[in-house]
Structure formats: structure tokens, C-alpha cells
mmCIF file of C-alpha atoms and ligand atoms in Angstrom:
data_model
loop_
_atom_site.group_PDB
_atom_site.id
_atom_site.type_symbol
_atom_site.label_atom_id
_atom_site.label_comp_id
_atom_site.label_asym_id
_atom_site.label_seq_id
_atom_site.Cartn_x
_atom_site.Cartn_y
_atom_site.Cartn_z
ATOM 1 C CA MET A 175 7.931 4.097 34.748
ATOM 2 C CA LEU A 176 5.780 1.171 35.751
ATOM 3 C CA VAL A 177 8.132 -1.644 34.986
ATOM 4 C CA PRO A 178 10.942 -0.911 37.450
ATOM 5 C CA THR A 179 8.348 -0.302 40.168
ATOM 6 C CA LEU A 180 6.812 -3.667 39.564
ATOM 7 C CA LEU A 181 10.177 -5.366 39.621
ATOM 8 C CA ALA A 182 11.259 -3.586 42.756
ATOM 9 C CA LEU A 183 8.071 -4.591 44.505
ATOM 10 C CA SER A 184 8.027 -8.171 43.414
ATOM 11 C CA LEU A 185 11.667 -9.140 43.760
ATOM 12 C CA PRO A 186 11.641 -10.053 47.437
ATOM 13 C CA LEU A 187 8.644 -12.293 46.882
ATOM 14 C CA LEU A 188 9.965 -14.237 43.966
ATOM 15 C CA THR A 189 13.646 -14.740 44.554
ATOM 16 C CA THR A 190 13.735 -18.273 43.196
ATOM 17 C CA ALA A 191 11.793 -17.649 40.002
ATOM 18 C CA LEU A 192 13.791 -14.647 38.861
ATOM 19 C CA PRO A 193 17.115 -13.989 37.188
ATOM 20 C CA ALA A 194 19.738 -12.027 39.116
ATOM 21 C CA PRO A 195 18.566 -8.541 40.124
ATOM 22 C CA THR A 196 21.451 -6.924 38.276
ATOM 23 C CA THR A 197 20.100 -8.028 34.899
ATOM 24 C CA LEU A 198 16.657 -6.823 35.834
ATOM 25 C CA SER A 199 17.655 -3.342 36.783
ATOM 26 C CA SER A 200 20.003 -2.852 33.831
ATOM 27 C CA ASP A 201 19.288 -0.955 30.621
ATOM 28 C CA ASP A 202 15.748 0.279 30.166
ATOM 29 C CA THR A 203 16.361 2.002 26.837
ATOM 30 C CA PRO A 204 13.510 1.076 24.493
ATOM 31 C CA LEU A 205 14.371 -1.061 21.509
ATOM 32 C CA PRO A 206 14.451 0.794 18.199
ATOM 33 C CA LEU A 207 11.270 0.666 16.177
ATOM 34 C CA ILE A 208 11.191 0.055 12.438
ATOM 35 C CA ILE A 209 8.037 1.009 10.541
ATOM 36 C CA TRP A 210 7.090 -0.045 7.020
ATOM 37 C CA HIS A 211 4.354 2.039 5.439
ATOM 38 C CA GLY A 212 1.643 0.927 3.041
ATOM 39 C CA LEU A 213 0.734 1.219 -0.618
ATOM 40 C CA GLY A 214 0.638 4.788 -1.907
ATOM 41 C CA ASP A 215 2.362 6.175 1.169
ATOM 42 C CA ASN A 216 5.951 7.326 1.631
ATOM 43 C CA TYR A 217 8.425 7.165 4.486
ATOM 44 C CA ALA A 218 8.481 10.936 5.037
ATOM 45 C CA ALA A 219 4.689 11.392 5.242
ATOM 46 C CA ASP A 220 3.274 13.453 8.117
ATOM 47 C CA GLY A 221 1.036 10.633 9.339
ATOM 48 C CA LEU A 222 4.029 8.372 9.748
ATOM 49 C CA LYS A 223 5.938 11.070 11.630
ATOM 50 C CA GLU A 224 3.046 11.321 14.062
ATOM 51 C CA VAL A 225 3.116 7.587 14.637
ATOM 52 C CA GLY A 226 6.837 7.813 15.402
ATOM 53 C CA GLU A 227 6.249 10.693 17.785
ATOM 54 C CA LEU A 228 3.596 8.726 19.605
ATOM 55 C CA ALA A 229 5.974 5.777 19.989
ATOM 56 C CA GLU A 230 8.608 8.107 21.410
ATOM 57 C CA GLN A 231 6.048 9.690 23.748
ATOM 58 C CA ILE A 232 5.095 6.307 25.168
ATOM 59 C CA HIS A 233 8.630 4.966 25.400
ATOM 60 C CA PRO A 234 10.902 8.020 25.603
ATOM 61 C CA GLY A 235 14.194 7.493 23.850
ATOM 62 C CA THR A 236 12.819 5.195 21.149
ATOM 63 C CA PHE A 237 14.823 5.419 17.959
ATOM 64 C CA VAL A 238 12.325 5.241 15.092
ATOM 65 C CA TYR A 239 13.326 4.302 11.558
ATOM 66 C CA ASN A 240 10.854 4.515 8.695
ATOM 67 C CA ILE A 241 11.760 1.950 6.077
ATOM 68 C CA ARG A 242 12.263 3.386 2.607
ATOM 69 C CA LEU A 243 13.264 2.118 -0.793
ATOM 70 C CA ASN A 244 14.462 5.533 -1.832
ATOM 71 C CA GLU A 245 15.547 8.668 0.032
ATOM 72 C CA ASP A 246 13.379 10.697 -2.329
ATOM 73 C CA PRO A 247 9.832 10.427 -0.880
ATOM 74 C CA SER A 248 8.155 10.513 -4.272
ATOM 75 C CA SER A 249 10.308 7.629 -5.568
ATOM 76 C CA ASP A 250 9.698 5.805 -2.311
ATOM 77 C CA ARG A 251 5.966 6.105 -2.982
ATOM 78 C CA THR A 252 6.422 4.828 -6.530
ATOM 79 C CA ALA A 253 8.227 1.798 -5.111
ATOM 80 C CA THR A 254 5.060 0.840 -3.235
ATOM 81 C CA PHE A 255 3.408 0.187 -6.628
ATOM 82 C CA ILE A 256 6.294 -0.714 -8.909
ATOM 83 C CA GLY A 257 9.198 -3.050 -8.247
ATOM 84 C CA ASN A 258 10.332 -6.609 -7.698
ATOM 85 C CA LEU A 259 9.668 -7.485 -4.044
ATOM 86 C CA THR A 260 12.567 -9.923 -3.920
ATOM 87 C CA LEU A 261 14.895 -7.041 -4.646
ATOM 88 C CA GLN A 262 13.018 -4.577 -2.453
ATOM 89 C CA ILE A 263 13.223 -6.828 0.577
ATOM 90 C CA ALA A 264 16.876 -7.634 -0.075
ATOM 91 C CA GLN A 265 17.568 -3.906 -0.231
ATOM 92 C CA VAL A 266 15.811 -3.287 3.075
ATOM 93 C CA CYS A 267 17.759 -6.180 4.624
ATOM 94 C CA ALA A 268 21.018 -4.639 3.453
ATOM 95 C CA ASP A 269 20.011 -1.151 4.653
ATOM 96 C CA LEU A 270 19.044 -2.305 8.136
ATOM 97 C CA ALA A 271 22.096 -4.539 8.534
ATOM 98 C CA ALA A 272 24.335 -1.604 7.633
ATOM 99 C CA HIS A 273 22.477 1.023 9.654
ATOM 100 C CA PRO A 274 24.799 2.526 12.303
ATOM 101 C CA ILE A 275 22.202 2.427 15.086
ATOM 102 C CA LEU A 276 19.896 -0.446 14.152
ATOM 103 C CA SER A 277 22.736 -2.849 13.423
ATOM 104 C CA THR A 278 24.143 -2.416 16.928
ATOM 105 C CA ALA A 279 20.816 -2.899 18.752
ATOM 106 C CA PRO A 280 20.269 -6.272 20.450
ATOM 107 C CA ALA A 281 16.901 -6.398 18.660
ATOM 108 C CA VAL A 282 14.296 -4.083 17.163
ATOM 109 C CA ASP A 283 10.523 -3.938 17.238
ATOM 110 C CA ALA A 284 8.600 -3.747 13.991
ATOM 111 C CA LEU A 285 5.357 -2.110 12.939
ATOM 112 C CA GLY A 286 3.879 -2.792 9.521
ATOM 113 C CA PHE A 287 0.988 -0.930 7.964
ATOM 114 C CA SER A 288 -1.051 -2.691 5.300
ATOM 115 C CA GLN A 289 1.313 -4.288 2.738
ATOM 116 C CA GLY A 290 4.229 -3.161 4.914
ATOM 117 C CA GLY A 291 2.975 -5.829 7.342
ATOM 118 C CA GLN A 292 3.677 -8.799 5.107
ATOM 119 C CA PHE A 293 6.898 -7.189 3.875
ATOM 120 C CA LEU A 294 8.216 -6.929 7.439
ATOM 121 C CA ARG A 295 7.235 -10.538 7.978
ATOM 122 C CA ALA A 296 9.329 -11.397 4.908
ATOM 123 C CA TYR A 297 12.203 -9.410 6.422
ATOM 124 C CA VAL A 298 11.979 -11.559 9.559
ATOM 125 C CA GLU A 299 11.813 -14.790 7.562
ATOM 126 C CA ARG A 300 14.575 -14.027 5.100
ATOM 127 C CA CYS A 301 17.021 -11.833 7.007
ATOM 128 C CA ASN A 302 16.134 -10.859 10.581
ATOM 129 C CA ASN A 303 19.386 -9.003 11.085
ATOM 130 C CA PRO A 304 18.991 -7.022 13.318
ATOM 131 C CA PRO A 305 16.481 -9.483 14.779
ATOM 132 C CA VAL A 306 12.906 -8.429 15.418
ATOM 133 C CA ARG A 307 11.561 -8.927 18.927
ATOM 134 C CA SER A 308 7.877 -8.257 18.253
ATOM 135 C CA LEU A 309 6.094 -7.668 14.979
ATOM 136 C CA VAL A 310 2.781 -5.807 14.947
ATOM 137 C CA THR A 311 0.822 -5.526 11.697
ATOM 138 C CA PHE A 312 -2.266 -3.430 10.965
ATOM 139 C CA GLY A 313 -4.526 -4.351 8.060
ATOM 140 C CA ALA A 314 -1.911 -6.533 6.383
ATOM 141 C CA GLN A 315 -2.490 -9.067 3.607
ATOM 142 C CA HIS A 316 -0.754 -12.085 5.103
ATOM 143 C CA ASN A 317 -2.855 -14.506 3.118
ATOM 144 C CA GLY A 318 -2.727 -12.308 0.064
ATOM 145 C CA ILE A 319 -5.570 -10.623 -1.748
ATOM 146 C CA ALA A 320 -8.312 -12.161 -3.831
ATOM 147 C CA ASP A 321 -9.060 -8.919 -5.624
ATOM 148 C CA PHE A 322 -7.345 -5.628 -6.274
ATOM 149 C CA GLN A 323 -8.231 -2.472 -4.450
ATOM 150 C CA ALA A 324 -9.921 0.491 -6.071
ATOM 151 C CA CYS A 325 -7.646 3.456 -6.706
ATOM 152 C CA GLY A 326 -8.310 7.095 -5.911
ATOM 153 C CA ALA A 327 -10.022 8.918 -8.805
ATOM 154 C CA THR A 328 -6.883 10.819 -9.799
ATOM 155 C CA ASP A 329 -4.252 8.367 -8.642
ATOM 156 C CA TRP A 330 -2.841 7.591 -12.088
ATOM 157 C CA LEU A 331 0.113 5.647 -10.776
ATOM 158 C CA CYS A 332 -2.245 3.370 -8.858
ATOM 159 C CA LYS A 333 -4.598 3.053 -11.826
ATOM 160 C CA GLY A 334 -1.762 2.267 -14.198
ATOM 161 C CA ALA A 335 -0.418 -0.450 -11.939
ATOM 162 C CA MET A 336 -3.814 -1.989 -11.219
ATOM 163 C CA GLY A 337 -4.896 -1.838 -14.862
ATOM 164 C CA LEU A 338 -1.783 -3.688 -15.934
ATOM 165 C CA LEU A 339 -2.201 -6.471 -13.454
ATOM 166 C CA ARG A 340 -5.890 -7.169 -13.790
ATOM 167 C CA THR A 341 -5.374 -8.804 -17.158
ATOM 168 C CA ASN A 342 -1.824 -10.122 -16.872
ATOM 169 C CA THR A 343 -1.400 -11.095 -13.237
ATOM 170 C CA TRP A 344 0.829 -14.105 -13.740
ATOM 171 C CA THR A 345 3.131 -12.875 -16.465
ATOM 172 C CA GLY A 346 6.792 -12.358 -15.627
ATOM 173 C CA LEU A 347 6.489 -8.701 -16.523
ATOM 174 C CA VAL A 348 3.734 -8.053 -14.009
ATOM 175 C CA GLN A 349 5.156 -10.306 -11.284
ATOM 176 C CA SER A 350 8.524 -8.612 -11.522
ATOM 177 C CA ARG A 351 7.129 -5.091 -11.558
ATOM 178 C CA VAL A 352 3.679 -4.616 -10.037
ATOM 179 C CA VAL A 353 3.870 -4.856 -6.269
ATOM 180 C CA PRO A 354 0.282 -5.911 -5.373
ATOM 181 C CA ALA A 355 0.367 -8.649 -8.031
ATOM 182 C CA GLN A 356 3.105 -10.282 -5.997
ATOM 183 C CA TYR A 357 0.763 -10.877 -3.087
ATOM 184 C CA TYR A 358 -2.302 -11.708 -5.165
ATOM 185 C CA ARG A 359 -3.429 -15.262 -4.404
ATOM 186 C CA SER A 360 -5.813 -17.349 -6.438
ATOM 187 C CA VAL A 361 -7.471 -20.549 -5.324
ATOM 188 C CA ASN A 362 -9.587 -23.179 -7.019
ATOM 189 C CA VAL A 363 -13.101 -22.344 -5.840
ATOM 190 C CA SER A 364 -14.193 -25.933 -5.457
ATOM 191 C CA THR A 365 -11.109 -27.391 -3.745
ATOM 192 C CA GLY A 366 -9.884 -24.259 -1.960
ATOM 193 C CA GLU A 367 -6.326 -25.179 -3.009
ATOM 194 C CA PRO A 368 -4.032 -22.527 -4.460
ATOM 195 C CA THR A 369 -4.018 -22.578 -8.260
ATOM 196 C CA GLU A 370 -1.126 -23.957 -10.303
ATOM 197 C CA GLU A 371 -0.549 -20.527 -11.790
ATOM 198 C CA TYR A 372 -0.181 -18.946 -8.392
ATOM 199 C CA LEU A 373 2.208 -21.591 -7.140
ATOM 200 C CA ALA A 374 4.230 -21.434 -10.327
ATOM 201 C CA HIS A 375 4.401 -17.670 -10.803
ATOM 202 C CA SER A 376 3.822 -15.791 -7.552
ATOM 203 C CA ASN A 377 7.000 -13.808 -7.061
ATOM 204 C CA PHE A 378 6.451 -13.165 -3.359
ATOM 205 C CA LEU A 379 3.519 -14.592 -1.443
ATOM 206 C CA ALA A 380 3.763 -18.274 -2.370
ATOM 207 C CA ASP A 381 7.387 -18.152 -1.279
ATOM 208 C CA VAL A 382 7.125 -16.217 1.991
ATOM 209 C CA ASN A 383 4.078 -18.265 2.992
ATOM 210 C CA ASN A 384 5.990 -21.491 2.328
ATOM 211 C CA GLU A 385 3.187 -22.786 0.123
ATOM 212 C CA ARG A 386 5.414 -24.532 -2.374
ATOM 213 C CA GLU A 387 6.373 -28.147 -1.931
ATOM 214 C CA GLU A 388 9.925 -27.296 -0.973
ATOM 215 C CA ARG A 389 9.536 -25.315 2.218
ATOM 216 C CA ASN A 390 12.236 -23.145 3.690
ATOM 217 C CA GLU A 391 12.632 -24.080 7.348
ATOM 218 C CA THR A 392 14.657 -20.923 8.026
ATOM 219 C CA TYR A 393 11.471 -18.925 7.429
ATOM 220 C CA ALA A 394 9.647 -20.959 10.073
ATOM 221 C CA VAL A 395 12.488 -20.846 12.589
ATOM 222 C CA ASN A 396 12.825 -17.090 12.217
ATOM 223 C CA LEU A 397 9.118 -16.417 12.525
ATOM 224 C CA ALA A 398 8.814 -18.704 15.540
ATOM 225 C CA SER A 399 11.666 -16.771 17.171
ATOM 226 C CA LEU A 400 9.492 -13.670 17.527
ATOM 227 C CA GLU A 401 8.361 -12.851 21.013
ATOM 228 C CA LYS A 402 5.000 -11.675 19.710
ATOM 229 C CA PHE A 403 3.403 -11.547 16.290
ATOM 230 C CA VAL A 404 0.341 -9.347 16.608
ATOM 231 C CA MET A 405 -2.095 -9.073 13.720
ATOM 232 C CA TYR A 406 -4.739 -6.351 13.730
ATOM 233 C CA VAL A 407 -7.679 -6.467 11.318
ATOM 234 C CA PHE A 408 -9.867 -3.405 10.773
ATOM 235 C CA GLU A 409 -13.467 -4.350 11.423
ATOM 236 C CA LYS A 410 -14.851 -2.265 8.552
ATOM 237 C CA ASP A 411 -12.022 -2.815 6.093
ATOM 238 C CA VAL A 412 -13.313 -2.898 2.514
ATOM 239 C CA THR A 413 -9.948 -2.156 0.895
ATOM 240 C CA VAL A 414 -8.288 -5.445 1.713
ATOM 241 C CA ILE A 415 -10.206 -8.232 -0.003
ATOM 242 C CA PRO A 416 -10.760 -10.257 2.083
ATOM 243 C CA LYS A 417 -9.954 -8.340 5.273
ATOM 244 C CA GLU A 418 -9.426 -11.597 7.237
ATOM 245 C CA SER A 419 -6.199 -11.973 5.258
ATOM 246 C CA GLY A 420 -4.821 -9.742 8.010
ATOM 247 C CA TRP A 421 -5.272 -12.681 10.408
ATOM 248 C CA PHE A 422 -3.884 -15.200 7.941
ATOM 249 C CA ALA A 423 -7.373 -16.642 7.499
ATOM 250 C CA GLU A 424 -8.745 -18.180 4.338
ATOM 251 C CA VAL A 425 -12.053 -16.938 2.950
ATOM 252 C CA ASN A 426 -14.234 -18.831 0.497
ATOM 253 C CA LYS A 427 -14.859 -16.306 -2.259
ATOM 254 C CA THR A 428 -18.331 -17.712 -2.990
ATOM 255 C CA SER A 429 -19.780 -18.562 0.408
ATOM 256 C CA LYS A 430 -17.665 -15.997 2.337
ATOM 257 C CA GLU A 431 -17.033 -18.712 4.904
ATOM 258 C CA VAL A 432 -13.907 -17.938 6.922
ATOM 259 C CA THR A 433 -11.413 -20.631 7.861
ATOM 260 C CA PRO A 434 -9.313 -19.274 10.709
ATOM 261 C CA LEU A 435 -5.560 -19.764 10.628
ATOM 262 C CA ARG A 436 -5.643 -22.392 13.358
ATOM 263 C CA ASN A 437 -7.919 -24.551 11.165
ATOM 264 C CA ARG A 438 -5.664 -24.356 8.126
ATOM 265 C CA THR A 439 -3.187 -26.975 6.955
ATOM 266 C CA MET A 440 -0.390 -24.410 6.860
ATOM 267 C CA TYR A 441 -0.842 -23.937 10.600
ATOM 268 C CA MET A 442 -1.475 -27.555 11.525
ATOM 269 C CA GLU A 443 1.601 -28.708 9.585
ATOM 270 C CA ASP A 444 3.418 -25.585 10.787
ATOM 271 C CA TRP A 445 4.871 -24.534 7.450
ATOM 272 C CA LEU A 446 5.755 -21.103 8.834
ATOM 273 C CA GLY A 447 6.416 -21.600 12.542
ATOM 274 C CA LEU A 448 3.079 -19.989 13.416
ATOM 275 C CA LYS A 449 1.964 -22.997 15.442
ATOM 276 C CA ARG A 450 5.223 -22.978 17.390
ATOM 277 C CA LEU A 451 4.702 -19.283 18.008
ATOM 278 C CA ASP A 452 1.128 -19.891 19.130
ATOM 279 C CA GLU A 453 2.194 -22.611 21.541
ATOM 280 C CA LYS A 454 4.395 -20.121 23.363
ATOM 281 C CA LYS A 455 1.497 -17.600 23.346
ATOM 282 C CA GLY A 456 3.242 -15.415 20.805
ATOM 283 C CA LEU A 457 0.488 -15.285 18.198
ATOM 284 C CA ILE A 458 -2.097 -12.595 18.786
ATOM 285 C CA PHE A 459 -5.217 -11.734 16.814
ATOM 286 C CA GLU A 460 -6.594 -8.251 17.378
ATOM 287 C CA ASP A 461 -9.449 -6.102 16.104
ATOM 288 C CA ALA A 462 -9.254 -2.441 15.294
ATOM 289 C CA PRO A 463 -12.460 -0.456 14.851
ATOM 290 C CA GLY A 464 -13.005 1.404 11.611
ATOM 291 C CA ALA A 465 -12.037 1.195 7.974
ATOM 292 C CA HIS A 466 -8.690 0.258 6.437
ATOM 293 C CA MET A 467 -5.879 2.126 8.168
ATOM 294 C CA GLU A 468 -8.303 4.298 10.118
ATOM 295 C CA LEU A 469 -5.860 4.401 12.998
ATOM 296 C CA SER A 470 -6.445 6.180 16.250
ATOM 297 C CA ASP A 471 -3.820 7.257 18.752
ATOM 298 C CA LYS A 472 -5.693 5.183 21.278
ATOM 299 C CA ILE A 473 -5.268 1.893 19.472
ATOM 300 C CA LEU A 474 -1.654 2.607 18.539
ATOM 301 C CA ALA A 475 -0.799 3.671 22.088
ATOM 302 C CA LYS A 476 -2.279 0.462 23.441
ATOM 303 C CA ALA A 477 -0.195 -1.637 21.051
ATOM 304 C CA PHE A 478 2.988 0.329 21.761
ATOM 305 C CA LYS A 479 2.538 -0.041 25.505
ATOM 306 C CA GLU A 480 1.895 -3.734 25.277
ATOM 307 C CA TYR A 481 4.457 -4.847 22.749
ATOM 308 C CA PHE A 482 7.229 -2.261 22.378
ATOM 309 C CA GLY A 483 9.632 -0.578 24.769
ATOM 310 C CA PRO A 484 12.688 -1.768 26.679
ATOM 311 C CA LEU A 485 14.041 -5.292 26.366
ATOM 312 C CA GLU A 486 13.292 -5.766 30.051
ATOM 313 C CA LYS A 487 9.587 -6.021 29.295
ATOM 314 C CA GLU A 488 9.766 -9.725 28.629
ATOM 315 C CA LYS A 489 11.100 -10.324 32.118
ATOM 316 C CA ALA A 490 8.573 -7.939 33.590
ATOM 317 C CA ALA A 491 5.807 -9.939 31.927
ATOM 318 C CA THR A 492 7.219 -13.148 33.369
ATOM 319 C CA VAL A 493 7.101 -11.582 36.791
ATOM 320 C CA LYS A 494 3.536 -10.485 36.198
ATOM 321 C CA ASP A 495 2.548 -14.003 35.106
ATOM 322 C CA ALA A 496 4.216 -15.462 38.155
ATOM 323 C CA MET A 497 2.191 -13.133 40.310
ATOM 324 C CA GLY A 498 -1.102 -14.228 38.825
ATOM 325 C CA SER A 499 -3.760 -11.576 38.752
ATOM 326 C CA TRP A 500 -1.645 -8.995 40.503
ATOM 327 C CA GLU A 501 -2.430 -5.631 38.920
ATOM 328 C CA LEU A 502 -0.029 -2.885 37.933
HETATM 329 C C1 NAG B 230 15.910 -20.281 2.847
HETATM 330 O O1 NAG B 230 15.934 -18.939 3.260
HETATM 331 C C2 NAG B 230 17.191 -18.485 3.695
HETATM 332 C C3 NAG B 230 16.994 -17.093 4.246
HETATM 333 O O2 NAG B 230 16.521 -16.238 3.247
HETATM 334 C C4 NAG B 230 18.178 -18.536 2.542
HETATM 335 O O3 NAG B 230 19.451 -18.140 2.974
HETATM 336 C C5 NAG B 230 18.243 -19.955 1.998
HETATM 337 O O4 NAG B 230 19.034 -19.979 0.833
HETATM 338 C C6 NAG B 230 16.848 -20.466 1.664
HETATM 339 N N1 NAG B 230 16.924 -21.872 1.350
HETATM 340 C C7 NAG B 230 16.456 -22.366 0.243
HETATM 341 C C8 NAG B 230 16.563 -23.841 0.097
HETATM 342 O O5 NAG B 230 15.961 -21.673 -0.624
HETATM 343 C C1 NAG B 231 12.834 -10.624 -9.143
HETATM 344 O O1 NAG B 231 14.191 -10.492 -8.840
HETATM 345 C C2 NAG B 231 14.842 -11.724 -8.505
HETATM 346 C C3 NAG B 231 16.255 -11.381 -8.072
HETATM 347 O O2 NAG B 231 16.922 -10.685 -9.075
HETATM 348 C C4 NAG B 231 14.809 -12.629 -9.701
HETATM 349 O O3 NAG B 231 15.440 -13.864 -9.377
HETATM 350 C C5 NAG B 231 13.370 -12.875 -10.083
HETATM 351 O O4 NAG B 231 13.311 -13.659 -11.249
HETATM 352 C C6 NAG B 231 12.646 -11.561 -10.304
HETATM 353 N N1 NAG B 231 11.243 -11.856 -10.471
HETATM 354 C C7 NAG B 231 10.639 -11.836 -11.648
HETATM 355 C C8 NAG B 231 9.207 -12.234 -11.651
HETATM 356 O O5 NAG B 231 11.199 -11.485 -12.664
HETATM 357 C C1 NAG B 232 -10.548 -27.152 -9.522
HETATM 358 O O1 NAG B 232 -10.278 -28.418 -9.005
HETATM 359 C C2 NAG B 232 -11.084 -29.427 -9.590
HETATM 360 C C3 NAG B 232 -10.821 -30.713 -8.836
HETATM 361 O O2 NAG B 232 -9.444 -30.998 -8.800
HETATM 362 C C4 NAG B 232 -10.753 -29.514 -11.069
HETATM 363 O O3 NAG B 232 -11.549 -30.506 -11.672
HETATM 364 C C5 NAG B 232 -11.014 -28.168 -11.727
HETATM 365 O O4 NAG B 232 -10.624 -28.204 -13.076
HETATM 366 C C6 NAG B 232 -10.273 -27.084 -11.013
HETATM 367 N N1 NAG B 232 -10.699 -25.794 -11.547
HETATM 368 C C7 NAG B 232 -9.867 -24.931 -12.083
HETATM 369 C C8 NAG B 232 -10.440 -23.641 -12.562
HETATM 370 O O5 NAG B 232 -8.665 -25.142 -12.145
HETATM 371 C C1 NAG B 233 -16.900 -22.506 -1.208
HETATM 372 O O1 NAG B 233 -18.271 -22.239 -1.182
HETATM 373 C C2 NAG B 233 -18.989 -22.770 -2.276
HETATM 374 C C3 NAG B 233 -20.415 -22.267 -2.189
HETATM 375 O O2 NAG B 233 -20.975 -22.554 -0.934
HETATM 376 C C4 NAG B 233 -18.873 -24.281 -2.247
HETATM 377 O O3 NAG B 233 -19.532 -24.812 -3.359
HETATM 378 C C5 NAG B 233 -17.408 -24.656 -2.303
HETATM 379 O O4 NAG B 233 -17.245 -26.044 -2.194
HETATM 380 C C6 NAG B 233 -16.655 -23.993 -1.184
HETATM 381 N N1 NAG B 233 -15.227 -24.269 -1.336
HETATM 382 C C7 NAG B 233 -14.517 -24.856 -0.397
HETATM 383 C C8 NAG B 233 -13.098 -25.073 -0.685
HETATM 384 O O5 NAG B 233 -14.996 -25.180 0.671
HETATM 385 C C1 NAG B 234 -12.029 -25.012 13.487
HETATM 386 O O1 NAG B 234 -11.642 -26.206 14.125
HETATM 387 C C2 NAG B 234 -12.292 -26.447 15.327
HETATM 388 C C3 NAG B 234 -11.656 -27.643 16.009
HETATM 389 O O2 NAG B 234 -11.382 -28.651 15.092
HETATM 390 C C4 NAG B 234 -13.781 -26.651 15.053
HETATM 391 O O3 NAG B 234 -14.472 -26.889 16.250
HETATM 392 C C5 NAG B 234 -14.317 -25.390 14.393
HETATM 393 O O4 NAG B 234 -15.663 -25.579 14.021
HETATM 394 C C6 NAG B 234 -13.520 -25.025 13.176
HETATM 395 N N1 NAG B 234 -13.959 -23.710 12.720
HETATM 396 C C7 NAG B 234 -14.094 -23.390 11.453
HETATM 397 C C8 NAG B 234 -14.643 -22.032 11.177
HETATM 398 O O5 NAG B 234 -13.759 -24.117 10.545
#
């Protein structure tokens, strides 16, 4: 283990800058990891198991929990297309708060794939019990989608859901039942402002992004309380339209011009606590090579090493900062 070695080496040099040695050498059990899968996937899928195994390989002893809306994997998959996200997130909040292991942890780390990324962010904003230390999202749609993804040729569930929402996006029926419609975002092409329809009817995104006039400060406080919020965008993503949504950027549909998060009003006025998070160096924008959700062990392992693991890591990082360019 690298961390205890570093601490042991650096302690004599930094006695004034450090907390008492007893707290440093205490528990190095990794924090539990919660994972929320994407559209069309289910919590028991093999790919997800492999991700959990990798996390446990990198930080032995990690308790991994794959978020699910239903114990039956097929119903859990259905819930990625069909359902009211308000209720889905409330259910996940209740499940995690009642979970015998997660509820007793001082904090958990969180990993969201695709739409699971913005759903975990909503968990942090609305509930955060147990609290999330660091949230890492891959190919998420934080700023929503401007178009709907193509479905697999024989994916009838996907086709049914997408067909329904293309024509009736803002109706109560679709907003209460079709999951991707609830993070669809429409803007006026000339002003770049969100449309009235979106603000009035979006059942999820307009709320969790605090885009309505009455903003919920709890959302901002909770998000700013993260140690790290790491957003990965896949360089060749053609499924998420636009892919820069994964960085919370705004893209002009006509000119394709990208306005990065830091240039947006929502950041400058700090509607969501993202500016506060950035000021403490907690907001991280990352690239992943490849197409949507084309994950490699290499990129996952790098993220797990950097952001997950024992609670002690925060202190270890402080030590590392204090030591300047000192290398592990
Ligand atoms: C803001 O969000 C918190 C957490 O979900 C909730 O308890 C509270 O009722 C919300 N406040 C308003 C004004 O909606
Ligand atoms: C989704 O469920 C919540 C909670 O029951 C409800 O208040 C809301 O109206 C529902 N959304 C839609 C679009 O029906
Ligand atoms: C876009 O905004 C402009 C300026 O406010 C307005 O004139 C126009 O009607 C809007 N377009 C749509 C489609 O709402
Ligand atoms: C988006 O790009 C189009 C075409 O270049 C331009 O006319 C429009 O004003 C732009 N919208 C915003 C909000 O900048
Ligand atoms: C973002 O803002 C910075 C500083 O105001 C400016 O220099 C930069 O050109 C802006 N970038 C974009 C893409 O709008």
C-alpha cells in the first residue's frame, strides 16, 4: 500500500501541518462504492460485475453495491426506459439509507455510467444519505440531451419508449413515464435560453439543474460538499447528443459552438454549487478515448486509484500537496 508508506515517510518532516498521527494511521478500509448503470443495462450484468471486481482488486475490501430499481434484472432494465425519475430516485435514496452496510459507512464513493451519472448527481443533491465523498461519471448527460439516441435494431423496448417521446416529449404522460424524456432539454436556437416548455414540464433535469427561478440551495450545498466531482466524456461519443453534456457544457445546435461550463450563467451564478466545488479544486473534466461507454480497464483503474479507496486518501493528498513535487 502506497499511502501508509508516504505518510510514514513524511510525518517527521511535516509535524506542524498534519493532524495527529493516530488519525492518520487509523482505518484504511476503502469506502463502499455505489454504481448506477446506464440505459438498457441492468444491475446484475456481467460487465458491471467486472467493474466491481476491478474496484475490489485496486482497493481490496471495497464493498460494491450496484444500484437497482428492482431485484429482478429484467425489470431493472425496463426501469431504465420506463418510470418517473422523481420516484426512482426517492426509491434509491430509501434503499441506500436503509442498507445495512452502506447506511453505517462514514461516506461512500459513487460511479455513474451514462444516465446513471446524472441520477447519482440527483441522489447527492436530494438525499446524500449516506453521503458521497467523490462522484465519478462516464458519458453522462448532465446538461441533458438535444436529441434521442438510436436504438438497437431489435430493441423493441427502446424503440417503443423513443417512439413515444419523439412526438409527445412534454406531455405529462411521457414526462412521468419515459426516462430519457426527463433529461431532454430544449433551447431557443437564437437566444440559447431553455424553452418555456422545458422549464414548465421537465420532470427531472430542469429541477436537478436548478434552472427554474426558485432554486433549491440544498442541491448546491450538497453538490459543493463533494470532495471530487469527476466528469469523463468519451472523445468519439455519438450516442449522447451532444457529448459535451457530459462536462455540463452547452452546445449550439446550429453552429456546434461549445460553451464550457465555466462560461455559463449557471456556473457564474453558482446555481448548483459547481463554482464552489471548482474553487476548492473539486471539479474535474476528463477525456476517455473511444465511443460511448467503450470503457477500458486502464481508464477505470486510473479513476479508481485516484478518486476511490480509503477515507485516509484525502489526508494523504494534503500531505502530497504540502510536499510539492515529491513523487510516490
Ligand atoms: C430542496 O431539496 C431538499 C432535498 O431534496 C428538499 O428537502 C426540500 O424540500 C427542497 N426545497 C424546496 C423549496 O423545494
Ligand atoms: C412523478 O412523481 C412525482 C411524485 O409522485 C409527482 O409529483 C410528479 O407529478 C410525477 N411526474 C409526472 C410528470 O407525472
Ligand atoms: C426565441 O426567442 C426569440 C427572442 O426572444 C423569440 O422571438 C422567438 O419566438 C423564440 N423562438 C421560439 C421558437 O420560441
Ligand atoms: C447559434 O448559432 C447560430 C448559427 O451560427 C446563431 O445564429 C445563433 O445566434 C447561435 N445561438 C446562440 C445562442 O449563440
Ligand atoms: C470563456 O470565457 C473566457 C473568459 O471570459 C474567454 O476567454 C473564452 O473565450 C470563453 N470561451 C468560450 C468558448 O466561450
